[in-house]
PDB file of C-alpha atoms and ligand atoms in Angstrom:
ATOM      1  CA  UNK A   1     -74.510-156.392 -53.825  1.00  0.00           C
ATOM      2  CA  UNK A   2     -78.069-154.969 -55.297  1.00  0.00           C
ATOM      3  CA  UNK A   3     -79.891-158.661 -55.678  1.00  0.00           C
ATOM      4  CA  UNK A   4     -79.212-159.439 -52.240  1.00  0.00           C
ATOM      5  CA  UNK A   5     -80.379-155.891 -50.913  1.00  0.00           C
ATOM      6  CA  UNK A   6     -83.793-156.239 -52.908  1.00  0.00           C
ATOM      7  CA  UNK A   7     -84.432-159.361 -51.487  1.00  0.00           C
ATOM      8  CA  UNK A   8     -84.545-158.164 -47.913  1.00  0.00           C
ATOM      9  CA  UNK A   9     -86.475-154.805 -48.765  1.00  0.00           C
ATOM     10  CA  UNK A  10     -89.198-156.961 -50.315  1.00  0.00           C
ATOM     11  CA  UNK A  11     -88.968-158.576 -46.894  1.00  0.00           C
ATOM     12  CA  UNK A  12     -89.033-156.218 -45.111  1.00  0.00           C
ATOM     13  CA  UNK A  13     -92.103-154.633 -46.773  1.00  0.00           C
ATOM     14  CA  UNK A  14     -93.932-158.170 -46.910  1.00  0.00           C
ATOM     15  CA  UNK A  15     -93.664-157.978 -43.288  1.00  0.00           C
ATOM     16  CA  UNK A  16     -94.999-154.428 -42.631  1.00  0.00           C
ATOM     17  CA  UNK A  17     -97.629-155.590 -44.533  1.00  0.00           C
ATOM     18  CA  UNK A  18     -98.514-158.015 -42.494  1.00  0.00           C
ATOM     19  CA  UNK A  19     -97.962-156.424 -39.191  1.00  0.00           C
ATOM     20  CA  UNK A  20    -100.424-153.918 -40.414  1.00  0.00           C
ATOM     21  CA  UNK A  21    -103.101-156.033 -41.086  1.00  0.00           C
ATOM     22  CA  UNK A  22    -102.820-158.096 -38.000  1.00  0.00           C
ATOM     23  CA  UNK A  23    -103.198-153.941 -35.806  1.00  0.00           C
ATOM     24  CA  UNK A  24    -106.198-153.465 -38.186  1.00  0.00           C
ATOM     25  CA  UNK A  25    -107.588-156.824 -36.994  1.00  0.00           C
ATOM     26  CA  UNK A  26    -107.045-156.219 -33.690  1.00  0.00           C
ATOM     27  CA  UNK A  27    -108.359-152.598 -34.042  1.00  0.00           C
ATOM     28  CA  UNK A  28    -111.564-154.258 -35.053  1.00  0.00           C
ATOM     29  CA  UNK A  29    -111.622-156.956 -32.463  1.00  0.00           C
ATOM     30  CA  UNK A  30    -111.232-154.083 -29.737  1.00  0.00           C
ATOM     31  CA  UNK A  31    -113.920-151.901 -30.528  1.00  0.00           C
ATOM     32  CA  UNK A  32    -116.656-154.886 -31.483  1.00  0.00           C
ATOM     33  CA  UNK A  33    -115.667-155.842 -27.506  1.00  0.00           C
ATOM     34  CA  UNK A  34    -116.241-152.262 -26.284  1.00  0.00           C
ATOM     35  CA  UNK A  35    -119.347-151.958 -28.212  1.00  0.00           C
ATOM     36  CA  UNK A  36    -120.510-155.470 -26.493  1.00  0.00           C
ATOM     37  CA  UNK A  37    -119.434-154.611 -23.082  1.00  0.00           C
ATOM     38  CA  UNK A  38    -121.388-151.688 -23.625  1.00  0.00           C
ATOM     39  CA  UNK A  39    -124.151-152.205 -24.808  1.00  0.00           C
ATOM     40  CA  UNK A  40    -124.135-155.338 -22.197  1.00  0.00           C
ATOM     41  CA  UNK A  41    -123.481-152.727 -19.315  1.00  0.00           C
ATOM     42  CA  UNK A  42    -126.867-150.710 -20.665  1.00  0.00           C
ATOM     43  CA  UNK A  43    -129.038-153.624 -20.795  1.00  0.00           C
ATOM     44  CA  UNK A  44    -128.279-155.401 -17.783  1.00  0.00           C
ATOM     45  CA  UNK A  45    -129.371-152.222 -15.671  1.00  0.00           C
ATOM     46  CA  UNK A  46    -133.409-152.016 -17.261  1.00  0.00           C
ATOM     47  CA  UNK A  47    -134.260-155.325 -15.200  1.00  0.00           C
ATOM     48  CA  UNK A  48    -131.931-154.333 -12.523  1.00  0.00           C
ATOM     49  CA  UNK A  49    -134.244-151.825 -11.786  1.00  0.00           C
ATOM     50  CA  UNK A  50    -137.169-153.672 -11.629  1.00  0.00           C
ATOM     51  CA  UNK A  51    -135.157-156.015  -9.066  1.00  0.00           C
ATOM     52  CA  UNK A  52    -134.774-153.600  -7.136  1.00  0.00           C
ATOM     53  CA  UNK A  53    -137.452-151.323  -7.097  1.00  0.00           C
ATOM     54  CA  UNK A  54    -139.262-154.274  -6.579  1.00  0.00           C
ATOM     55  CA  UNK A  55    -137.715-156.287  -3.754  1.00  0.00           C
ATOM     56  CA  UNK A  56    -137.924-152.289  -2.195  1.00  0.00           C
ATOM     57  CA  UNK A  57    -141.498-151.895  -2.435  1.00  0.00           C
ATOM     58  CA  UNK A  58    -141.820-155.765  -1.214  1.00  0.00           C
ATOM     59  CA  UNK A  59    -140.048-153.961   2.609  1.00  0.00           C
ATOM     60  CA  UNK A  60    -142.201-150.952   2.375  1.00  0.00           C
ATOM     61  CA  UNK A  61    -145.704-152.076   1.451  1.00  0.00           C
ATOM     62  CA  UNK A  62    -145.848-155.724   2.520  1.00  0.00           C
ATOM     63  CA  UNK A  63    -143.449-155.499   4.951  1.00  0.00           C
ATOM     64  CA  UNK A  64    -145.576-156.419   7.903  1.00  0.00           C
ATOM     65  CA  UNK A  65    -147.447-159.274   6.313  1.00  0.00           C
ATOM     66  CA  UNK A  66    -143.129-160.582   6.192  1.00  0.00           C
ATOM     67  CA  UNK A  67    -141.809-162.036   9.100  1.00  0.00           C
ATOM     68  CA  UNK A  68    -138.286-161.884  10.306  1.00  0.00           C
ATOM     69  CA  UNK A  69    -136.936-164.355   7.247  1.00  0.00           C
ATOM     70  CA  UNK A  70    -138.622-162.592   4.672  1.00  0.00           C
ATOM     71  CA  UNK A  71    -137.723-159.126   5.670  1.00  0.00           C
ATOM     72  CA  UNK A  72    -133.676-160.774   5.990  1.00  0.00           C
ATOM     73  CA  UNK A  73    -134.186-162.224   1.959  1.00  0.00           C
ATOM     74  CA  UNK A  74    -135.719-159.021   0.986  1.00  0.00           C
ATOM     75  CA  UNK A  75    -132.943-157.194   2.640  1.00  0.00           C
ATOM     76  CA  UNK A  76    -130.478-159.422   0.656  1.00  0.00           C
ATOM     77  CA  UNK A  77    -132.139-158.638  -2.567  1.00  0.00           C
ATOM     78  CA  UNK A  78    -132.094-154.775  -2.096  1.00  0.00           C
ATOM     79  CA  UNK A  79    -128.425-155.077  -0.897  1.00  0.00           C
ATOM     80  CA  UNK A  80    -127.185-157.400  -3.934  1.00  0.00           C
ATOM     81  CA  UNK A  81    -128.858-155.557  -6.515  1.00  0.00           C
ATOM     82  CA  UNK A  82    -127.524-152.052  -5.223  1.00  0.00           C
ATOM     83  CA  UNK A  83    -123.737-153.945  -5.328  1.00  0.00           C
ATOM     84  CA  UNK A  84    -124.974-155.165  -8.728  1.00  0.00           C
ATOM     85  CA  UNK A  85    -125.713-151.511 -10.233  1.00  0.00           C
ATOM     86  CA  UNK A  86    -122.826-149.802  -8.509  1.00  0.00           C
ATOM     87  CA  UNK A  87    -120.643-152.893 -10.485  1.00  0.00           C
ATOM     88  CA  UNK A  88    -122.686-152.198 -14.338  1.00  0.00           C
ATOM     89  CA  UNK A  89    -122.273-148.114 -12.714  1.00  0.00           C
ATOM     90  CA  UNK A  90    -118.093-148.980 -12.690  1.00  0.00           C
ATOM     91  CA  UNK A  91    -117.914-150.654 -15.765  1.00  0.00           C
ATOM     92  CA  UNK A  92    -119.760-148.433 -17.565  1.00  0.00           C
ATOM     93  CA  UNK A  93    -117.001-145.421 -16.466  1.00  0.00           C
ATOM     94  CA  UNK A  94    -114.284-147.904 -17.444  1.00  0.00           C
ATOM     95  CA  UNK A  95    -115.561-148.689 -20.944  1.00  0.00           C
ATOM     96  CA  UNK A  96    -116.281-144.922 -21.721  1.00  0.00           C
ATOM     97  CA  UNK A  97    -112.515-144.428 -20.241  1.00  0.00           C
ATOM     98  CA  UNK A  98    -112.140-146.383 -23.308  1.00  0.00           C
ATOM     99  CA  UNK A  99    -114.545-145.683 -26.112  1.00  0.00           C
ATOM    100  CA  UNK A 100    -113.938-141.570 -25.765  1.00  0.00           C
ATOM    101  CA  UNK A 101    -111.965-139.545 -27.524  1.00  0.00           C
ATOM    102  CA  UNK A 102    -109.060-138.404 -25.318  1.00  0.00           C
ATOM    103  CA  UNK A 103    -108.183-134.024 -26.368  1.00  0.00           C
ATOM    104  CA  UNK A 104    -105.540-132.807 -24.636  1.00  0.00           C
ATOM    105  CA  UNK A 105    -105.718-128.950 -22.665  1.00  0.00           C
ATOM    106  CA  UNK A 106    -104.633-127.461 -19.869  1.00  0.00           C
ATOM    107  CA  UNK A 107    -106.026-128.189 -16.753  1.00  0.00           C
ATOM    108  CA  UNK A 108    -105.442-126.458 -13.988  1.00  0.00           C
ATOM    109  CA  UNK A 109    -104.790-129.015 -11.019  1.00  0.00           C
ATOM    110  CA  UNK A 110    -106.462-127.434  -7.907  1.00  0.00           C
ATOM    111  CA  UNK A 111    -110.162-127.191  -9.775  1.00  0.00           C
ATOM    112  CA  UNK A 112    -109.847-130.410 -10.025  1.00  0.00           C
ATOM    113  CA  UNK A 113    -108.807-131.574  -6.319  1.00  0.00           C
ATOM    114  CA  UNK A 114    -111.208-129.284  -4.964  1.00  0.00           C
ATOM    115  CA  UNK A 115    -114.218-130.577  -7.172  1.00  0.00           C
ATOM    116  CA  UNK A 116    -112.944-134.450  -5.964  1.00  0.00           C
ATOM    117  CA  UNK A 117    -113.024-133.135  -2.857  1.00  0.00           C
ATOM    118  CA  UNK A 118    -116.103-131.470  -2.645  1.00  0.00           C
ATOM    119  CA  UNK A 119    -117.866-134.853  -3.888  1.00  0.00           C
ATOM    120  CA  UNK A 120    -116.973-136.648  -0.643  1.00  0.00           C
ATOM    121  CA  UNK A 121    -116.440-133.568   1.858  1.00  0.00           C
ATOM    122  CA  UNK A 122    -119.951-135.268   3.618  1.00  0.00           C
ATOM    123  CA  UNK A 123    -117.987-138.758   3.983  1.00  0.00           C
ATOM    124  CA  UNK A 124    -114.844-137.043   5.981  1.00  0.00           C
ATOM    125  CA  UNK A 125    -116.286-135.079   7.636  1.00  0.00           C
ATOM    126  CA  UNK A 126    -118.402-138.077   9.177  1.00  0.00           C
ATOM    127  CA  UNK A 127    -115.237-140.253  10.152  1.00  0.00           C
ATOM    128  CA  UNK A 128    -113.804-136.821  11.438  1.00  0.00           C
ATOM    129  CA  UNK A 129    -111.395-136.695   8.862  1.00  0.00           C
ATOM    130  CA  UNK A 130    -109.420-134.157   6.658  1.00  0.00           C
ATOM    131  CA  UNK A 131    -107.811-133.652   3.380  1.00  0.00           C
ATOM    132  CA  UNK A 132    -104.859-131.592   3.490  1.00  0.00           C
ATOM    133  CA  UNK A 133    -104.059-129.845  -0.334  1.00  0.00           C
ATOM    134  CA  UNK A 134    -100.672-128.748  -0.379  1.00  0.00           C
ATOM    135  CA  UNK A 135    -101.356-125.664  -2.459  1.00  0.00           C
ATOM    136  CA  UNK A 136    -100.758-124.684  -5.421  1.00  0.00           C
ATOM    137  CA  UNK A 137    -100.463-127.431  -7.118  1.00  0.00           C
ATOM    138  CA  UNK A 138     -99.313-127.586 -10.851  1.00  0.00           C
ATOM    139  CA  UNK A 139    -101.239-128.199 -14.399  1.00  0.00           C
ATOM    140  CA  UNK A 140    -100.960-130.535 -16.564  1.00  0.00           C
ATOM    141  CA  UNK A 141    -102.133-131.771 -19.826  1.00  0.00           C
ATOM    142  CA  UNK A 142    -105.598-133.544 -19.954  1.00  0.00           C
ATOM    143  CA  UNK A 143    -108.918-134.228 -20.658  1.00  0.00           C
ATOM    144  CA  UNK A 144    -110.380-132.598 -17.735  1.00  0.00           C
ATOM    145  CA  UNK A 145    -113.684-135.492 -17.445  1.00  0.00           C
ATOM    146  CA  UNK A 146    -111.208-138.420 -17.334  1.00  0.00           C
ATOM    147  CA  UNK A 147    -108.582-136.502 -15.169  1.00  0.00           C
ATOM    148  CA  UNK A 148    -111.444-135.720 -12.816  1.00  0.00           C
ATOM    149  CA  UNK A 149    -112.156-138.977 -12.362  1.00  0.00           C
ATOM    150  CA  UNK A 150    -108.707-140.406 -11.218  1.00  0.00           C
ATOM    151  CA  UNK A 151    -108.548-137.903  -9.322  1.00  0.00           C
ATOM    152  CA  UNK A 152    -112.181-138.916  -7.325  1.00  0.00           C
ATOM    153  CA  UNK A 153    -111.464-142.481  -7.149  1.00  0.00           C
ATOM    154  CA  UNK A 154    -108.275-141.513  -5.511  1.00  0.00           C
ATOM    155  CA  UNK A 155    -109.063-139.437  -2.597  1.00  0.00           C
ATOM    156  CA  UNK A 156    -112.002-141.692  -2.140  1.00  0.00           C
ATOM    157  CA  UNK A 157    -110.355-144.762  -2.075  1.00  0.00           C
ATOM    158  CA  UNK A 158    -107.531-142.715   0.687  1.00  0.00           C
ATOM    159  CA  UNK A 159    -111.217-142.147   2.897  1.00  0.00           C
ATOM    160  CA  UNK A 160    -111.713-145.335   2.592  1.00  0.00           C
ATOM    161  CA  UNK A 161    -109.342-147.710   3.306  1.00  0.00           C
ATOM    162  CA  UNK A 162    -108.387-146.555   6.813  1.00  0.00           C
ATOM    163  CA  UNK A 163    -107.450-147.956   9.364  1.00  0.00           C
ATOM    164  CA  UNK A 164    -109.998-148.836  12.180  1.00  0.00           C
ATOM    165  CA  UNK A 165    -110.689-145.588  15.072  1.00  0.00           C
ATOM    166  CA  UNK A 166    -108.279-143.910  13.054  1.00  0.00           C
ATOM    167  CA  UNK A 167    -109.771-141.000  10.633  1.00  0.00           C
ATOM    168  CA  UNK A 168    -109.071-140.502   7.005  1.00  0.00           C
ATOM    169  CA  UNK A 169    -106.128-137.587   7.060  1.00  0.00           C
ATOM    170  CA  UNK A 170    -105.118-137.131   2.983  1.00  0.00           C
ATOM    171  CA  UNK A 171    -102.249-134.745   1.844  1.00  0.00           C
ATOM    172  CA  UNK A 172    -102.306-134.035  -2.114  1.00  0.00           C
ATOM    173  CA  UNK A 173     -99.622-132.113  -3.717  1.00  0.00           C
ATOM    174  CA  UNK A 174     -98.075-131.694  -7.138  1.00  0.00           C
ATOM    175  CA  UNK A 175     -94.632-132.310  -7.532  1.00  0.00           C
ATOM    176  CA  UNK A 176     -92.678-130.775 -11.206  1.00  0.00           C
ATOM    177  CA  UNK A 177     -89.872-132.195 -12.503  1.00  0.00           C
ATOM    178  CA  UNK A 178     -88.657-131.762 -16.580  1.00  0.00           C
ATOM    179  CA  UNK A 179     -92.102-131.422 -18.005  1.00  0.00           C
ATOM    180  CA  UNK A 180     -93.407-133.402 -15.982  1.00  0.00           C
ATOM    181  CA  UNK A 181     -96.136-132.935 -13.140  1.00  0.00           C
ATOM    182  CA  UNK A 182     -96.580-135.971 -10.480  1.00  0.00           C
ATOM    183  CA  UNK A 183    -100.234-135.120  -8.523  1.00  0.00           C
ATOM    184  CA  UNK A 184     -99.913-137.179  -5.057  1.00  0.00           C
ATOM    185  CA  UNK A 185    -102.778-138.386  -2.694  1.00  0.00           C
ATOM    186  CA  UNK A 186    -101.325-139.750   0.615  1.00  0.00           C
ATOM    187  CA  UNK A 187    -103.200-141.356   3.254  1.00  0.00           C
ATOM    188  CA  UNK A 188    -102.694-142.580   6.240  1.00  0.00           C
ATOM    189  CA  UNK A 189    -104.940-145.823   6.058  1.00  0.00           C
ATOM    190  CA  UNK A 190    -104.116-149.385   5.705  1.00  0.00           C
ATOM    191  CA  UNK A 191    -101.552-149.556   3.064  1.00  0.00           C
ATOM    192  CA  UNK A 192    -100.686-152.215   1.235  1.00  0.00           C
ATOM    193  CA  UNK A 193     -98.414-155.429   1.047  1.00  0.00           C
ATOM    194  CA  UNK A 194     -95.006-154.909  -1.830  1.00  0.00           C
ATOM    195  CA  UNK A 195     -97.277-158.527  -3.364  1.00  0.00           C
ATOM    196  CA  UNK A 196    -100.247-156.516  -4.490  1.00  0.00           C
ATOM    197  CA  UNK A 197     -99.293-153.584  -5.208  1.00  0.00           C
ATOM    198  CA  UNK A 198     -99.368-154.209  -9.101  1.00  0.00           C
ATOM    199  CA  UNK A 199    -102.510-155.671  -9.037  1.00  0.00           C
ATOM    200  CA  UNK A 200    -104.760-153.888  -7.625  1.00  0.00           C
ATOM    201  CA  UNK A 201    -104.628-151.686 -10.505  1.00  0.00           C
ATOM    202  CA  UNK A 202    -106.304-154.688 -12.671  1.00  0.00           C
ATOM    203  CA  UNK A 203    -109.714-154.422 -12.358  1.00  0.00           C
ATOM    204  CA  UNK A 204    -111.702-156.555  -9.732  1.00  0.00           C
ATOM    205  CA  UNK A 205    -109.273-157.256  -8.200  1.00  0.00           C
ATOM    206  CA  UNK A 206    -110.176-156.410  -3.787  1.00  0.00           C
ATOM    207  CA  UNK A 207    -107.758-157.256  -1.491  1.00  0.00           C
ATOM    208  CA  UNK A 208    -110.969-157.304   1.373  1.00  0.00           C
ATOM    209  CA  UNK A 209    -114.327-158.611   1.377  1.00  0.00           C
ATOM    210  CA  UNK A 210    -117.368-155.990   1.130  1.00  0.00           C
ATOM    211  CA  UNK A 211    -118.184-156.339   4.346  1.00  0.00           C
ATOM    212  CA  UNK A 212    -115.132-154.763   5.014  1.00  0.00           C
ATOM    213  CA  UNK A 213    -114.516-152.309   2.701  1.00  0.00           C
ATOM    214  CA  UNK A 214    -117.239-152.155   0.274  1.00  0.00           C
ATOM    215  CA  UNK A 215    -116.408-151.433  -3.474  1.00  0.00           C
ATOM    216  CA  UNK A 216    -116.214-152.953  -6.837  1.00  0.00           C
ATOM    217  CA  UNK A 217    -112.720-153.521  -7.599  1.00  0.00           C
ATOM    218  CA  UNK A 218    -113.118-150.906 -10.771  1.00  0.00           C
ATOM    219  CA  UNK A 219    -111.448-147.914  -9.222  1.00  0.00           C
ATOM    220  CA  UNK A 220    -107.942-148.225  -9.996  1.00  0.00           C
ATOM    221  CA  UNK A 221    -108.512-149.969 -12.876  1.00  0.00           C
ATOM    222  CA  UNK A 222    -109.846-146.310 -13.859  1.00  0.00           C
ATOM    223  CA  UNK A 223    -107.024-144.627 -12.614  1.00  0.00           C
ATOM    224  CA  UNK A 224    -104.198-146.586 -14.714  1.00  0.00           C
ATOM    225  CA  UNK A 225    -106.225-146.979 -17.598  1.00  0.00           C
ATOM    226  CA  UNK A 226    -106.876-143.008 -17.399  1.00  0.00           C
ATOM    227  CA  UNK A 227    -103.714-141.921 -16.975  1.00  0.00           C
ATOM    228  CA  UNK A 228    -102.585-144.008 -19.651  1.00  0.00           C
ATOM    229  CA  UNK A 229    -104.900-142.106 -22.259  1.00  0.00           C
ATOM    230  CA  UNK A 230    -103.540-138.683 -21.172  1.00  0.00           C
ATOM    231  CA  UNK A 231    -100.266-140.168 -22.017  1.00  0.00           C
ATOM    232  CA  UNK A 232     -99.118-140.667 -18.427  1.00  0.00           C
ATOM    233  CA  UNK A 233     -98.887-143.193 -15.837  1.00  0.00           C
ATOM    234  CA  UNK A 234     -99.730-144.134 -12.170  1.00  0.00           C
ATOM    235  CA  UNK A 235     -98.469-145.709  -9.576  1.00  0.00           C
ATOM    236  CA  UNK A 236     -98.577-146.363  -6.215  1.00  0.00           C
ATOM    237  CA  UNK A 237     -95.873-147.093  -2.707  1.00  0.00           C
ATOM    238  CA  UNK A 238     -97.005-147.633   0.246  1.00  0.00           C
ATOM    239  CA  UNK A 239     -95.549-149.992   3.619  1.00  0.00           C
ATOM    240  CA  UNK A 240     -98.433-151.629   5.322  1.00  0.00           C
ATOM    241  CA  UNK A 241     -99.777-150.293   8.730  1.00  0.00           C
ATOM    242  CA  UNK A 242     -98.351-146.882   7.334  1.00  0.00           C
ATOM    243  CA  UNK A 243    -100.038-145.068   4.562  1.00  0.00           C
ATOM    244  CA  UNK A 244    -100.475-145.600   1.036  1.00  0.00           C
ATOM    245  CA  UNK A 245     -99.148-143.008  -0.923  1.00  0.00           C
ATOM    246  CA  UNK A 246    -100.357-143.045  -5.157  1.00  0.00           C
ATOM    247  CA  UNK A 247     -98.928-141.166  -7.669  1.00  0.00           C
ATOM    248  CA  UNK A 248    -100.384-139.899 -11.635  1.00  0.00           C
ATOM    249  CA  UNK A 249     -97.946-138.390 -13.829  1.00  0.00           C
ATOM    250  CA  UNK A 250     -98.721-136.202 -16.487  1.00  0.00           C
ATOM    251  CA  UNK A 251     -96.800-133.887 -19.094  1.00  0.00           C
ATOM    252  CA  UNK A 252     -97.139-130.373 -17.593  1.00  0.00           C
ATOM    253  CA  UNK A 253    -100.018-128.663 -19.066  1.00  0.00           C
ATOM    254  CA  UNK A 254     -98.738-124.588 -20.735  1.00  0.00           C
ATOM    255  CA  UNK A 255    -100.824-122.053 -21.587  1.00  0.00           C
ATOM    256  CA  UNK A 256    -104.632-121.317 -21.384  1.00  0.00           C
ATOM    257  CA  UNK A 257    -106.189-123.032 -18.192  1.00  0.00           C
ATOM    258  CA  UNK A 258    -109.136-125.145 -18.784  1.00  0.00           C
TER     259      UNK A 258
HETATM  260  P1  LIG B 301    -112.328-150.597  -4.411  1.00  0.00           P
HETATM  261  O1  LIG B 301    -112.019-149.320  -3.777  1.00  0.00           O
HETATM  262  O2  LIG B 301    -113.470-150.312  -5.144  1.00  0.00           O
HETATM  263  O3  LIG B 301    -112.254-151.905  -3.881  1.00  0.00           O
HETATM  264  P2  LIG B 301    -110.341-150.378  -6.519  1.00  0.00           P
HETATM  265  O4  LIG B 301    -109.549-150.305  -7.613  1.00  0.00           O
HETATM  266  O5  LIG B 301    -110.593-148.705  -6.537  1.00  0.00           O
HETATM  267  O6  LIG B 301    -111.461-150.834  -6.299  1.00  0.00           O
HETATM  268  O7  LIG B 301    -108.877-150.674  -5.308  1.00  0.00           O
HETATM  269  C1  LIG B 301    -108.516-152.003  -5.714  1.00  0.00           C
HETATM  270  C2  LIG B 301    -108.193-152.546  -3.906  1.00  0.00           C
HETATM  271  O8  LIG B 301    -106.674-151.799  -3.665  1.00  0.00           O
HETATM  272  C3  LIG B 301    -109.051-152.018  -3.171  1.00  0.00           C
HETATM  273  O9  LIG B 301    -109.862-153.064  -2.993  1.00  0.00           O
HETATM  274  C4  LIG B 301    -107.920-152.035  -2.050  1.00  0.00           C
HETATM  275  O10 LIG B 301    -107.686-153.801  -1.731  1.00  0.00           O
HETATM  276  C5  LIG B 301    -106.804-151.151  -2.480  1.00  0.00           C
HETATM  277  N1  LIG B 301    -106.490-149.862  -2.776  1.00  0.00           N
HETATM  278  C6  LIG B 301    -106.788-149.200  -2.862  1.00  0.00           C
HETATM  279  N2  LIG B 301    -106.580-148.271  -2.561  1.00  0.00           N
HETATM  280  C7  LIG B 301    -105.930-148.437  -1.616  1.00  0.00           C
HETATM  281  C8  LIG B 301    -105.679-147.284  -0.124  1.00  0.00           C
HETATM  282  N3  LIG B 301    -105.530-146.000  -0.635  1.00  0.00           N
HETATM  283  N4  LIG B 301    -105.086-148.099   0.530  1.00  0.00           N
HETATM  284  C9  LIG B 301    -105.235-149.029   1.094  1.00  0.00           C
HETATM  285  N5  LIG B 301    -105.271-149.878   0.119  1.00  0.00           N
HETATM  286  C10 LIG B 301    -105.874-149.677  -0.766  1.00  0.00           C
END
């Protein structure tokens, strides 16, 4: 019956138009939120720098005139403002990730992993640990900077969340399956209980106090959002006390290597 069919298709068109309107509104709201958090993060840093600088100057230039309590207070201001600066920097990195235009090219995992290892080399050495890279690693379709952020965060965590008196031993390897490449970062650290394995990927979710393990709680949010922006996924397998195996899965990259 043609009348029925016409009515149905008119209804579908109406629904489609409503959906398109909602998507437009949502995109505009998202854009506004991004711009807002970006400018807040930027503008917050200037007064923070002043706090940091003057409290450091207080300790350096007037340290002799301060008693022990005065020293303690000024030291706490320095530490708190440093922590806040780290938070803002991480927030900026996260918001950049949401805003940046991501163009995908073939990227060598080895290049990215080697670069990331370079940034934490000192820390690994100081702790008497090692990072073992099982070469060759594959090639993936990615945006090099974003992939670098992902790998750096995973390696930094693998080296940080160690058991007391156990130097970090981190293994990096890749595995290829039906056009997808999975990069694994495996550590011998404290591990993660099953009930926490999803929530740690959300921004600001941390399982420990800053005293025990310093951090901002944004690293894994960058890992997950970054992987999604590259058309991939990230996750973890772990047992408490028996280390963690974080993974990022991306499409395999053909052709020239970035
Ligand atoms: P941060 O490292 O700044 O705390 P992340 O977002 O990178 O923030 O990690 C969130 C939380 O996930 C950490 O605070 C920690 O509790 C847990 N976590 C992350 N990586 C590991 C790991 N390799 N081993 C054990 N726990 C981890």
